[in-house]
Amino acid sequence: MKNCEESLQHHAMTVLNIDPTLANGHVEITAPKVSDEARTIQIWIPVEPFQNVSDGIVGIVTSNSIQQFITKNVSIMSEVIQIEVFGRDIANLTNPLIIHFSVNNYTNNSSKRYTYSCQYYDKQGNNTWKTDGCNTTQISDGVVECSCDHMTPFAVLLVEVNNIDGQQWEILSYISYVGCSLSAVFSAFSVLTFIFNRNARAEVSSSIHVSLSSALFLLNMSFMFSEWAATWTVKEVCVFTAVTIHYSLLCSFTWMAVEALHLYLLLGRVFNIYIKHYMVKLSLIGWGVPAVLVGCLLSIQQLTRPFYGYKNVTLSNSNATNLVCWITEPLILYGVNLCYFTIVFLFNTIVLITVSRQIFKLKKVDNKHKKIPVKDASTVLGFMCLLGTSWGLVFLGSGYTSYPILYVFCISNTMQGFSIFLWMCRTTRPEKQKAAHTKSLSSVDTFTTEKQKQ
């Protein structure tokens, strides 16, 4: 391994010619120092990019002048290390690049909490610091290990902690897995009930309920496999899991919107609806729109940096990370999902308010019901479950970590499949009981189905 070293006032550079036949996975070197008083930075460069190539030249530049890397609200706590292979962009490494940074100590003089974060400077994008493909491990008070799957400028930044405490994460994980397991089981029961119950198959609402249950079943199952898939060395498994979670999540949101649309047409329009191939059109919306959206994102991913894959969740009390399979690009995560759900949530909320007012208005007209009965209140709660109102809690927890909201959000949404199963058991009644419940939603659906047959 040959090297030549050049030092300037605020920069030091080393050029290496790496021979992969002489190394065992990684080549360990010490980063060039800007001055004799500079801190030592150890680097382990993977030999993977230099196998089967004639030229293994790599340049390493240490910078203690960070003015060119400063962006808004950024605190750089170490030197900036730039690692580049001349004429090539190195990314998606199987064996990661490892750097041991010596970091500045900081004093917390406010109520906010901070932590170290390994990030890279995106020169090819919008010149900002990003965390994609980098893991952070604090080895000691003054040393942070950065493990990254690409070669770019790196540094350790001080970031505000908005993440979940490690112990809280473990409790929320248990709740999520138990809730998702129950939700998946009862979602499967809903599908089986629909298949083997002739009365359920005759109702349009039941078809919509079972479609939402199917989307939730796919979401719960893929979510439970997220952490397990992240442990695989085969990256495609994690990407497939992340895509499945995203697709099933969008399908769940879409079918909640379909539930709201159907509910409005049934009650808001006083049952006067007839749409040819109604369920087929709803299915094209419920399953097709998310498929088109995810397909477009996958096409864009081929042209840009991958944004489906390994995602690190930082645990605030230990600076440790938990690896999951999800969307790695914040712009996609919030720009697509949050905007999509916001539209669905606003539409569903408007429909829920409209339908609830009409239900209570009809009860006030009836002299026998001067007060709002418990049954009507439970009907509105059932509609809230079908329309996914509890997902709106995401807006209350935006920007900070509120554990009460997290617990309510986690419990209510992971049990949505179970709630829909109970709703279907309540509304799908035997033929002998239907005459006594002509004002129920199942009777309305039977009326609609018979009219479509005519």
Short mmCIF file of N, CA, C and O in Angstrom, two decimals, residues 325-446:
data_model
loop_
_atom_site.label_atom_id
_atom_site.label_comp_id
_atom_site.label_asym_id
_atom_site.label_seq_id
_atom_site.Cartn_x
_atom_site.Cartn_y
_atom_site.Cartn_z
N CYS A 325 -36.72 -1.97 8.49
CA CYS A 325 -36.87 -1.80 7.04
C CYS A 325 -37.99 -0.80 6.77
O CYS A 325 -39.15 -1.07 7.11
N TRP A 326 -37.65 0.32 6.18
CA TRP A 326 -38.65 1.36 5.98
C TRP A 326 -38.13 2.35 4.96
O TRP A 326 -37.13 2.10 4.27
N ILE A 327 -38.77 3.50 4.86
CA ILE A 327 -38.36 4.55 3.92
C ILE A 327 -37.22 5.34 4.56
O ILE A 327 -37.35 5.84 5.68
N THR A 328 -36.11 5.47 3.85
CA THR A 328 -34.93 6.13 4.40
C THR A 328 -34.88 7.62 4.06
O THR A 328 -34.13 8.36 4.70
N GLU A 329 -35.63 8.06 3.07
CA GLU A 329 -35.59 9.46 2.64
C GLU A 329 -36.71 10.24 3.30
O GLU A 329 -37.88 9.97 3.07
N PRO A 330 -36.39 11.23 4.14
CA PRO A 330 -37.43 12.00 4.85
C PRO A 330 -38.42 12.68 3.91
O PRO A 330 -39.60 12.79 4.23
N LEU A 331 -37.95 13.15 2.75
CA LEU A 331 -38.85 13.82 1.81
C LEU A 331 -39.95 12.89 1.34
O LEU A 331 -41.11 13.29 1.21
N ILE A 332 -39.62 11.64 1.09
CA ILE A 332 -40.62 10.66 0.66
C ILE A 332 -41.50 10.28 1.84
O ILE A 332 -42.73 10.18 1.73
N LEU A 333 -40.87 10.08 3.00
CA LEU A 333 -41.60 9.64 4.18
C LEU A 333 -42.69 10.63 4.57
O LEU A 333 -43.84 10.25 4.81
N TYR A 334 -42.33 11.90 4.64
CA TYR A 334 -43.29 12.91 5.08
C TYR A 334 -44.03 13.56 3.91
O TYR A 334 -45.22 13.85 4.02
N GLY A 335 -43.32 13.77 2.82
CA GLY A 335 -43.95 14.43 1.68
C GLY A 335 -45.06 13.62 1.05
O GLY A 335 -46.10 14.16 0.65
N VAL A 336 -44.88 12.30 0.96
CA VAL A 336 -45.88 11.43 0.35
C VAL A 336 -46.89 10.95 1.39
O VAL A 336 -48.09 11.18 1.27
N ASN A 337 -46.39 10.27 2.43
CA ASN A 337 -47.30 9.65 3.40
C ASN A 337 -48.14 10.67 4.15
O ASN A 337 -49.36 10.50 4.29
N LEU A 338 -47.50 11.73 4.65
CA LEU A 338 -48.24 12.70 5.46
C LEU A 338 -49.26 13.46 4.62
O LEU A 338 -50.39 13.69 5.06
N CYS A 339 -48.87 13.86 3.42
CA CYS A 339 -49.82 14.56 2.54
C CYS A 339 -50.97 13.65 2.16
O CYS A 339 -52.14 14.08 2.16
N TYR A 340 -50.67 12.40 1.83
CA TYR A 340 -51.71 11.45 1.45
C TYR A 340 -52.70 11.23 2.59
O TYR A 340 -53.92 11.27 2.41
N PHE A 341 -52.15 11.00 3.80
CA PHE A 341 -53.03 10.76 4.94
C PHE A 341 -53.81 12.01 5.33
O PHE A 341 -54.96 11.92 5.76
N THR A 342 -53.19 13.19 5.21
CA THR A 342 -53.88 14.43 5.57
C THR A 342 -55.14 14.61 4.73
O THR A 342 -56.21 14.97 5.24
N ILE A 343 -55.03 14.33 3.43
CA ILE A 343 -56.20 14.44 2.54
C ILE A 343 -57.28 13.44 2.97
O ILE A 343 -58.47 13.78 3.07
N VAL A 344 -56.86 12.19 3.23
CA VAL A 344 -57.82 11.16 3.65
C VAL A 344 -58.46 11.52 4.99
O VAL A 344 -59.68 11.40 5.17
N PHE A 345 -57.63 11.99 5.93
CA PHE A 345 -58.14 12.31 7.27
C PHE A 345 -59.15 13.45 7.22
O PHE A 345 -60.20 13.39 7.89
N LEU A 346 -58.87 14.50 6.46
CA LEU A 346 -59.80 15.62 6.37
C LEU A 346 -61.11 15.19 5.75
O LEU A 346 -62.20 15.55 6.21
N PHE A 347 -61.05 14.40 4.67
CA PHE A 347 -62.26 13.91 4.02
C PHE A 347 -63.08 13.03 4.95
O PHE A 347 -64.30 13.19 5.09
N ASN A 348 -62.40 12.10 5.63
CA ASN A 348 -63.11 11.18 6.54
C ASN A 348 -63.72 11.92 7.72
O ASN A 348 -64.81 11.58 8.19
N THR A 349 -63.01 12.92 8.22
CA THR A 349 -63.54 13.69 9.36
C THR A 349 -64.79 14.45 8.96
O THR A 349 -65.78 14.49 9.72
N ILE A 350 -64.79 15.05 7.78
CA ILE A 350 -65.97 15.77 7.30
C ILE A 350 -67.15 14.82 7.14
O ILE A 350 -68.29 15.13 7.55
N VAL A 351 -66.91 13.65 6.57
CA VAL A 351 -67.98 12.66 6.38
C VAL A 351 -68.49 12.18 7.74
O VAL A 351 -69.70 12.04 7.95
N LEU A 352 -67.58 11.92 8.69
CA LEU A 352 -67.98 11.44 10.01
C LEU A 352 -68.87 12.47 10.71
O LEU A 352 -69.90 12.10 11.30
N ILE A 353 -68.51 13.73 10.65
CA ILE A 353 -69.32 14.78 11.28
C ILE A 353 -70.68 14.87 10.60
O ILE A 353 -71.73 14.96 11.28
N THR A 354 -70.70 14.81 9.27
CA THR A 354 -71.97 14.90 8.53
C THR A 354 -72.90 13.75 8.86
O THR A 354 -74.09 13.94 9.15
N VAL A 355 -72.37 12.54 8.85
CA VAL A 355 -73.18 11.36 9.11
C VAL A 355 -73.64 11.32 10.56
O VAL A 355 -74.81 10.98 10.86
N SER A 356 -72.76 11.69 11.50
CA SER A 356 -73.14 11.69 12.92
C SER A 356 -74.27 12.68 13.18
O SER A 356 -75.22 12.36 13.92
N ARG A 357 -74.19 13.84 12.60
CA ARG A 357 -75.25 14.83 12.77
C ARG A 357 -76.57 14.31 12.24
O ARG A 357 -77.63 14.50 12.85
N GLN A 358 -76.52 13.59 11.11
CA GLN A 358 -77.75 13.08 10.53
C GLN A 358 -78.35 11.97 11.39
O GLN A 358 -79.57 11.88 11.54
N ILE A 359 -77.48 11.13 11.95
CA ILE A 359 -77.98 10.06 12.82
C ILE A 359 -78.70 10.64 14.02
O ILE A 359 -79.82 10.24 14.37
N PHE A 360 -78.05 11.60 14.70
CA PHE A 360 -78.65 12.18 15.89
C PHE A 360 -79.88 13.03 15.55
O PHE A 360 -80.81 13.13 16.34
N LYS A 361 -79.89 13.62 14.36
CA LYS A 361 -81.05 14.40 13.94
C LYS A 361 -82.26 13.49 13.72
O LYS A 361 -83.38 13.82 14.10
N LEU A 362 -82.02 12.32 13.11
CA LEU A 362 -83.12 11.37 12.90
C LEU A 362 -83.66 10.85 14.22
O LEU A 362 -84.86 10.60 14.37
N LYS A 363 -82.78 10.68 15.21
CA LYS A 363 -83.24 10.18 16.51
C LYS A 363 -84.06 11.22 17.25
O LYS A 363 -84.99 10.88 17.99
N LYS A 364 -83.72 12.49 17.06
CA LYS A 364 -84.49 13.54 17.72
C LYS A 364 -85.90 13.66 17.14
O LYS A 364 -86.84 14.04 17.83
N VAL A 365 -86.05 13.34 15.86
CA VAL A 365 -87.37 13.37 15.24
C VAL A 365 -88.27 12.29 15.81
O VAL A 365 -89.49 12.46 15.96
N ASP A 366 -87.67 11.15 16.16
CA ASP A 366 -88.43 10.05 16.73
C ASP A 366 -88.80 10.38 18.18
O ASP A 366 -87.95 10.59 19.03
N ASN A 367 -90.10 10.42 18.50
CA ASN A 367 -90.57 10.78 19.85
C ASN A 367 -90.14 9.77 20.90
O ASN A 367 -90.11 10.08 22.09
N LYS A 368 -89.87 8.55 20.49
CA LYS A 368 -89.52 7.50 21.44
C LYS A 368 -88.08 7.65 21.93
O LYS A 368 -87.69 6.98 22.86
N HIS A 369 -87.31 8.47 21.27
CA HIS A 369 -85.89 8.59 21.65
C HIS A 369 -85.58 10.07 21.89
O HIS A 369 -85.07 10.76 21.01
N LYS A 370 -85.93 10.54 23.06
CA LYS A 370 -85.67 11.93 23.40
C LYS A 370 -84.20 12.14 23.74
O LYS A 370 -83.67 13.23 23.60
N LYS A 371 -83.55 11.10 24.21
CA LYS A 371 -82.13 11.19 24.53
C LYS A 371 -81.34 10.32 23.56
O LYS A 371 -81.86 9.38 22.98
N ILE A 372 -80.09 10.67 23.40
CA ILE A 372 -79.23 9.89 22.51
C ILE A 372 -78.89 8.56 23.17
O ILE A 372 -78.26 8.54 24.22
N PRO A 373 -79.33 7.43 22.61
CA PRO A 373 -79.07 6.14 23.24
C PRO A 373 -77.62 5.71 23.10
O PRO A 373 -76.88 6.21 22.26
N VAL A 374 -77.24 4.74 23.94
CA VAL A 374 -75.88 4.23 23.91
C VAL A 374 -75.58 3.55 22.58
O VAL A 374 -74.46 3.63 22.06
N LYS A 375 -76.61 2.94 21.99
CA LYS A 375 -76.42 2.24 20.72
C LYS A 375 -75.96 3.18 19.62
O LYS A 375 -75.08 2.84 18.81
N ASP A 376 -76.54 4.39 19.58
CA ASP A 376 -76.16 5.35 18.55
C ASP A 376 -74.73 5.85 18.78
O ASP A 376 -73.97 6.07 17.84
N ALA A 377 -74.37 6.04 20.05
CA ALA A 377 -73.01 6.46 20.37
C ALA A 377 -72.01 5.38 19.95
O ALA A 377 -70.93 5.68 19.41
N SER A 378 -72.35 4.11 20.17
CA SER A 378 -71.46 3.02 19.76
C SER A 378 -71.37 2.93 18.24
O SER A 378 -70.33 2.55 17.70
N THR A 379 -72.46 3.29 17.55
CA THR A 379 -72.44 3.30 16.09
C THR A 379 -71.45 4.34 15.58
O THR A 379 -70.66 4.07 14.66
N VAL A 380 -71.44 5.51 16.20
CA VAL A 380 -70.50 6.55 15.81
C VAL A 380 -69.06 6.12 16.10
O VAL A 380 -68.15 6.35 15.30
N LEU A 381 -68.85 5.45 17.24
CA LEU A 381 -67.52 4.94 17.56
C LEU A 381 -67.07 3.90 16.53
O LEU A 381 -65.90 3.84 16.15
N GLY A 382 -68.03 3.08 16.09
CA GLY A 382 -67.71 2.10 15.05
C GLY A 382 -67.31 2.78 13.75
O GLY A 382 -66.36 2.36 13.07
N PHE A 383 -68.02 3.86 13.39
CA PHE A 383 -67.66 4.62 12.20
C PHE A 383 -66.27 5.23 12.34
O PHE A 383 -65.50 5.28 11.37
N MET A 384 -65.95 5.71 13.54
CA MET A 384 -64.62 6.29 13.78
C MET A 384 -63.53 5.26 13.55
O MET A 384 -62.46 5.58 13.00
N CYS A 385 -63.78 4.02 13.94
CA CYS A 385 -62.81 2.94 13.72
C CYS A 385 -62.66 2.65 12.24
O CYS A 385 -61.55 2.52 11.72
N LEU A 386 -63.80 2.53 11.53
CA LEU A 386 -63.75 2.23 10.10
C LEU A 386 -63.03 3.33 9.32
O LEU A 386 -62.32 3.04 8.35
N LEU A 387 -63.22 4.57 9.73
CA LEU A 387 -62.65 5.69 9.01
C LEU A 387 -61.24 6.05 9.47
O LEU A 387 -60.64 6.99 8.97
N GLY A 388 -60.72 5.30 10.46
CA GLY A 388 -59.33 5.50 10.89
C GLY A 388 -59.08 6.83 11.57
O GLY A 388 -58.01 7.42 11.42
N THR A 389 -60.06 7.30 12.35
CA THR A 389 -59.92 8.60 13.02
C THR A 389 -58.74 8.61 13.99
O THR A 389 -58.08 9.64 14.15
N SER A 390 -58.45 7.49 14.63
CA SER A 390 -57.37 7.45 15.61
C SER A 390 -56.00 7.70 14.98
O SER A 390 -55.06 8.09 15.67
N TRP A 391 -55.88 7.49 13.66
CA TRP A 391 -54.61 7.78 13.00
C TRP A 391 -54.30 9.28 13.04
O TRP A 391 -53.15 9.68 12.83
N GLY A 392 -55.32 10.11 13.28
CA GLY A 392 -55.10 11.54 13.37
C GLY A 392 -54.24 11.95 14.54
O GLY A 392 -53.76 13.10 14.61
N LEU A 393 -54.00 11.03 15.49
CA LEU A 393 -53.11 11.34 16.62
C LEU A 393 -51.69 11.65 16.17
O LEU A 393 -50.91 12.23 16.93
N VAL A 394 -51.36 11.25 14.94
CA VAL A 394 -50.01 11.52 14.43
C VAL A 394 -49.75 13.02 14.37
O VAL A 394 -48.62 13.48 14.53
N PHE A 395 -50.81 13.83 14.17
CA PHE A 395 -50.62 15.28 14.12
C PHE A 395 -50.29 15.85 15.49
O PHE A 395 -49.58 16.85 15.60
N LEU A 396 -50.81 15.23 16.56
CA LEU A 396 -50.57 15.73 17.91
C LEU A 396 -49.15 15.45 18.37
O LEU A 396 -48.61 16.15 19.23
N GLY A 397 -48.53 14.39 17.82
CA GLY A 397 -47.17 14.04 18.23
C GLY A 397 -46.12 14.55 17.28
O GLY A 397 -44.95 14.19 17.40
N SER A 398 -46.50 15.38 16.33
CA SER A 398 -45.55 15.87 15.33
C SER A 398 -44.57 16.85 15.95
O SER A 398 -44.95 17.81 16.61
N GLY A 399 -43.26 16.58 15.74
CA GLY A 399 -42.22 17.51 16.18
C GLY A 399 -41.64 17.21 17.55
O GLY A 399 -40.63 17.78 17.93
N TYR A 400 -42.27 16.34 18.33
CA TYR A 400 -41.73 16.01 19.64
C TYR A 400 -42.24 14.63 20.04
O TYR A 400 -43.15 14.09 19.43
N THR A 401 -41.64 14.07 21.10
CA THR A 401 -42.02 12.74 21.55
C THR A 401 -42.93 12.85 22.75
O THR A 401 -42.51 13.22 23.84
N SER A 402 -44.22 12.55 22.55
CA SER A 402 -45.20 12.56 23.63
C SER A 402 -45.61 11.11 23.88
O SER A 402 -46.32 10.51 23.07
N TYR A 403 -45.15 10.55 25.00
CA TYR A 403 -45.38 9.14 25.25
C TYR A 403 -46.86 8.78 25.45
O TYR A 403 -47.30 7.74 24.97
N PRO A 404 -47.68 9.60 26.14
CA PRO A 404 -49.11 9.26 26.22
C PRO A 404 -49.76 9.14 24.84
O PRO A 404 -50.53 8.20 24.58
N ILE A 405 -49.44 10.07 23.94
CA ILE A 405 -50.00 10.02 22.59
C ILE A 405 -49.47 8.80 21.85
O ILE A 405 -50.20 8.12 21.12
N LEU A 406 -48.18 8.49 22.04
CA LEU A 406 -47.61 7.31 21.38
C LEU A 406 -48.30 6.03 21.83
O LEU A 406 -48.59 5.14 21.01
N TYR A 407 -48.57 5.92 23.13
CA TYR A 407 -49.22 4.71 23.64
C TYR A 407 -50.65 4.58 23.12
O TYR A 407 -51.07 3.49 22.70
N VAL A 408 -51.40 5.69 23.14
CA VAL A 408 -52.77 5.64 22.63
C VAL A 408 -52.77 5.34 21.14
O VAL A 408 -53.57 4.53 20.65
N PHE A 409 -51.87 5.99 20.40
CA PHE A 409 -51.76 5.75 18.96
C PHE A 409 -51.42 4.30 18.67
O PHE A 409 -52.03 3.67 17.79
N CYS A 410 -50.47 3.77 19.41
CA CYS A 410 -50.01 2.39 19.19
C CYS A 410 -51.11 1.39 19.49
O CYS A 410 -51.38 0.48 18.69
N ILE A 411 -51.80 1.55 20.62
CA ILE A 411 -52.83 0.59 21.02
C ILE A 411 -54.04 0.66 20.08
O ILE A 411 -54.53 -0.36 19.60
N SER A 412 -54.52 1.88 19.82
CA SER A 412 -55.74 2.03 19.02
C SER A 412 -55.55 1.57 17.58
O SER A 412 -56.44 0.90 17.02
N ASN A 413 -54.42 1.86 16.99
CA ASN A 413 -54.23 1.53 15.58
C ASN A 413 -53.83 0.08 15.35
O ASN A 413 -54.19 -0.50 14.32
N THR A 414 -53.11 -0.52 16.29
CA THR A 414 -52.78 -1.93 16.12
C THR A 414 -53.99 -2.83 16.37
O THR A 414 -54.01 -3.99 15.94
N MET A 415 -55.01 -2.31 17.06
CA MET A 415 -56.21 -3.10 17.33
C MET A 415 -57.34 -2.79 16.36
O MET A 415 -58.48 -3.21 16.56
N GLN A 416 -57.05 -2.07 15.29
CA GLN A 416 -58.10 -1.69 14.35
C GLN A 416 -58.71 -2.90 13.66
O GLN A 416 -59.92 -2.95 13.44
N GLY A 417 -57.90 -3.90 13.35
CA GLY A 417 -58.43 -5.11 12.73
C GLY A 417 -59.42 -5.83 13.62
O GLY A 417 -60.44 -6.35 13.15
N PHE A 418 -59.12 -5.88 14.93
CA PHE A 418 -60.03 -6.49 15.89
C PHE A 418 -61.33 -5.71 15.96
O PHE A 418 -62.43 -6.29 16.01
N SER A 419 -61.26 -4.38 15.95
CA SER A 419 -62.45 -3.54 16.02
C SER A 419 -63.34 -3.74 14.79
O SER A 419 -64.57 -3.78 14.91
N ILE A 420 -62.74 -3.87 13.63
CA ILE A 420 -63.53 -4.08 12.41
C ILE A 420 -64.23 -5.44 12.45
O ILE A 420 -65.36 -5.58 11.99
N PHE A 421 -63.55 -6.44 13.01
CA PHE A 421 -64.17 -7.77 13.14
C PHE A 421 -65.42 -7.69 14.02
O PHE A 421 -66.46 -8.26 13.69
N LEU A 422 -65.32 -6.96 15.14
CA LEU A 422 -66.48 -6.80 16.02
C LEU A 422 -67.60 -6.05 15.30
O LEU A 422 -68.79 -6.38 15.45
N TRP A 423 -67.24 -5.05 14.52
CA TRP A 423 -68.25 -4.29 13.77
C TRP A 423 -68.97 -5.17 12.75
O TRP A 423 -70.18 -5.09 12.59
N MET A 424 -68.22 -6.03 12.07
CA MET A 424 -68.83 -6.92 11.09
C MET A 424 -69.74 -7.93 11.78
O MET A 424 -70.81 -8.28 11.25
N CYS A 425 -69.35 -8.42 12.94
CA CYS A 425 -70.21 -9.36 13.68
C CYS A 425 -71.51 -8.67 14.11
O CYS A 425 -72.57 -9.30 14.14
N ARG A 426 -71.41 -7.38 14.40
CA ARG A 426 -72.59 -6.65 14.86
C ARG A 426 -73.54 -6.35 13.71
O ARG A 426 -74.76 -6.45 13.85
N THR A 427 -73.00 -5.96 12.55
CA THR A 427 -73.84 -5.50 11.45
C THR A 427 -74.30 -6.61 10.52
O THR A 427 -75.28 -6.44 9.81
N THR A 428 -73.59 -7.73 10.50
CA THR A 428 -73.99 -8.86 9.65
C THR A 428 -74.89 -9.77 10.47
O THR A 428 -74.42 -10.52 11.33
N ARG A 429 -76.19 -9.73 10.21
CA ARG A 429 -77.16 -10.46 11.03
C ARG A 429 -77.86 -11.54 10.21
O ARG A 429 -77.96 -11.44 8.99
N PRO A 430 -78.37 -12.57 10.87
CA PRO A 430 -79.14 -13.60 10.18
C PRO A 430 -80.39 -13.01 9.55
O PRO A 430 -80.86 -11.95 9.92
N GLU A 431 -80.96 -13.73 8.60
CA GLU A 431 -82.13 -13.26 7.87
C GLU A 431 -83.32 -12.99 8.80
O GLU A 431 -84.07 -12.04 8.60
N LYS A 432 -83.50 -13.79 9.83
CA LYS A 432 -84.65 -13.64 10.70
C LYS A 432 -84.60 -12.34 11.50
O LYS A 432 -85.63 -11.81 11.91
N GLN A 433 -83.39 -11.83 11.75
CA GLN A 433 -83.26 -10.64 12.56
C GLN A 433 -83.24 -9.37 11.71
O GLN A 433 -83.37 -8.27 12.24
N LYS A 434 -83.11 -9.49 10.40
CA LYS A 434 -82.96 -8.31 9.57
C LYS A 434 -84.23 -7.47 9.53
O LYS A 434 -84.17 -6.25 9.41
N ALA A 435 -85.36 -8.11 9.63
CA ALA A 435 -86.61 -7.35 9.59
C ALA A 435 -86.73 -6.41 10.78
O ALA A 435 -87.34 -5.35 10.70
N ALA A 436 -86.14 -6.78 11.91
CA ALA A 436 -86.22 -5.96 13.10
C ALA A 436 -85.17 -4.84 13.11
O ALA A 436 -85.14 -4.02 14.01
N HIS A 437 -84.30 -4.82 12.09
CA HIS A 437 -83.23 -3.82 12.04
C HIS A 437 -83.18 -3.19 10.66
O HIS A 437 -82.14 -3.11 10.01
N THR A 438 -84.31 -2.76 10.18
CA THR A 438 -84.38 -2.21 8.83
C THR A 438 -83.61 -0.91 8.69
O THR A 438 -83.27 -0.51 7.59
N LYS A 439 -83.37 -0.23 9.81
CA LYS A 439 -82.64 1.01 9.76
C LYS A 439 -81.14 0.82 9.95
O LYS A 439 -80.39 1.78 9.98
N SER A 440 -80.74 -0.41 10.12
CA SER A 440 -79.31 -0.67 10.32
C SER A 440 -78.57 -0.58 8.99
O SER A 440 -79.15 -0.61 7.92
N LEU A 441 -77.24 -0.48 9.08
CA LEU A 441 -76.44 -0.34 7.88
C LEU A 441 -76.49 -1.57 7.00
O LEU A 441 -76.48 -1.48 5.77
N SER A 442 -76.63 -2.77 7.59
CA SER A 442 -76.70 -3.98 6.79
C SER A 442 -77.96 -4.02 5.96
O SER A 442 -77.95 -4.51 4.83
N SER A 443 -79.07 -3.52 6.47
CA SER A 443 -80.32 -3.50 5.72
C SER A 443 -80.21 -2.57 4.53
O SER A 443 -80.72 -2.85 3.45
N VAL A 444 -79.53 -1.45 4.73
CA VAL A 444 -79.32 -0.50 3.64
C VAL A 444 -78.50 -1.13 2.53
O VAL A 444 -78.79 -0.97 1.34
N ASP A 445 -77.47 -1.90 2.92
CA ASP A 445 -76.63 -2.54 1.92
C ASP A 445 -77.40 -3.59 1.14
O ASP A 445 -77.21 -3.75 -0.07
N THR A 446 -78.26 -4.35 1.82
CA THR A 446 -79.07 -5.35 1.13
C THR A 446 -79.98 -4.68 0.11
O THR A 446 -80.14 -5.16 -1.01
#
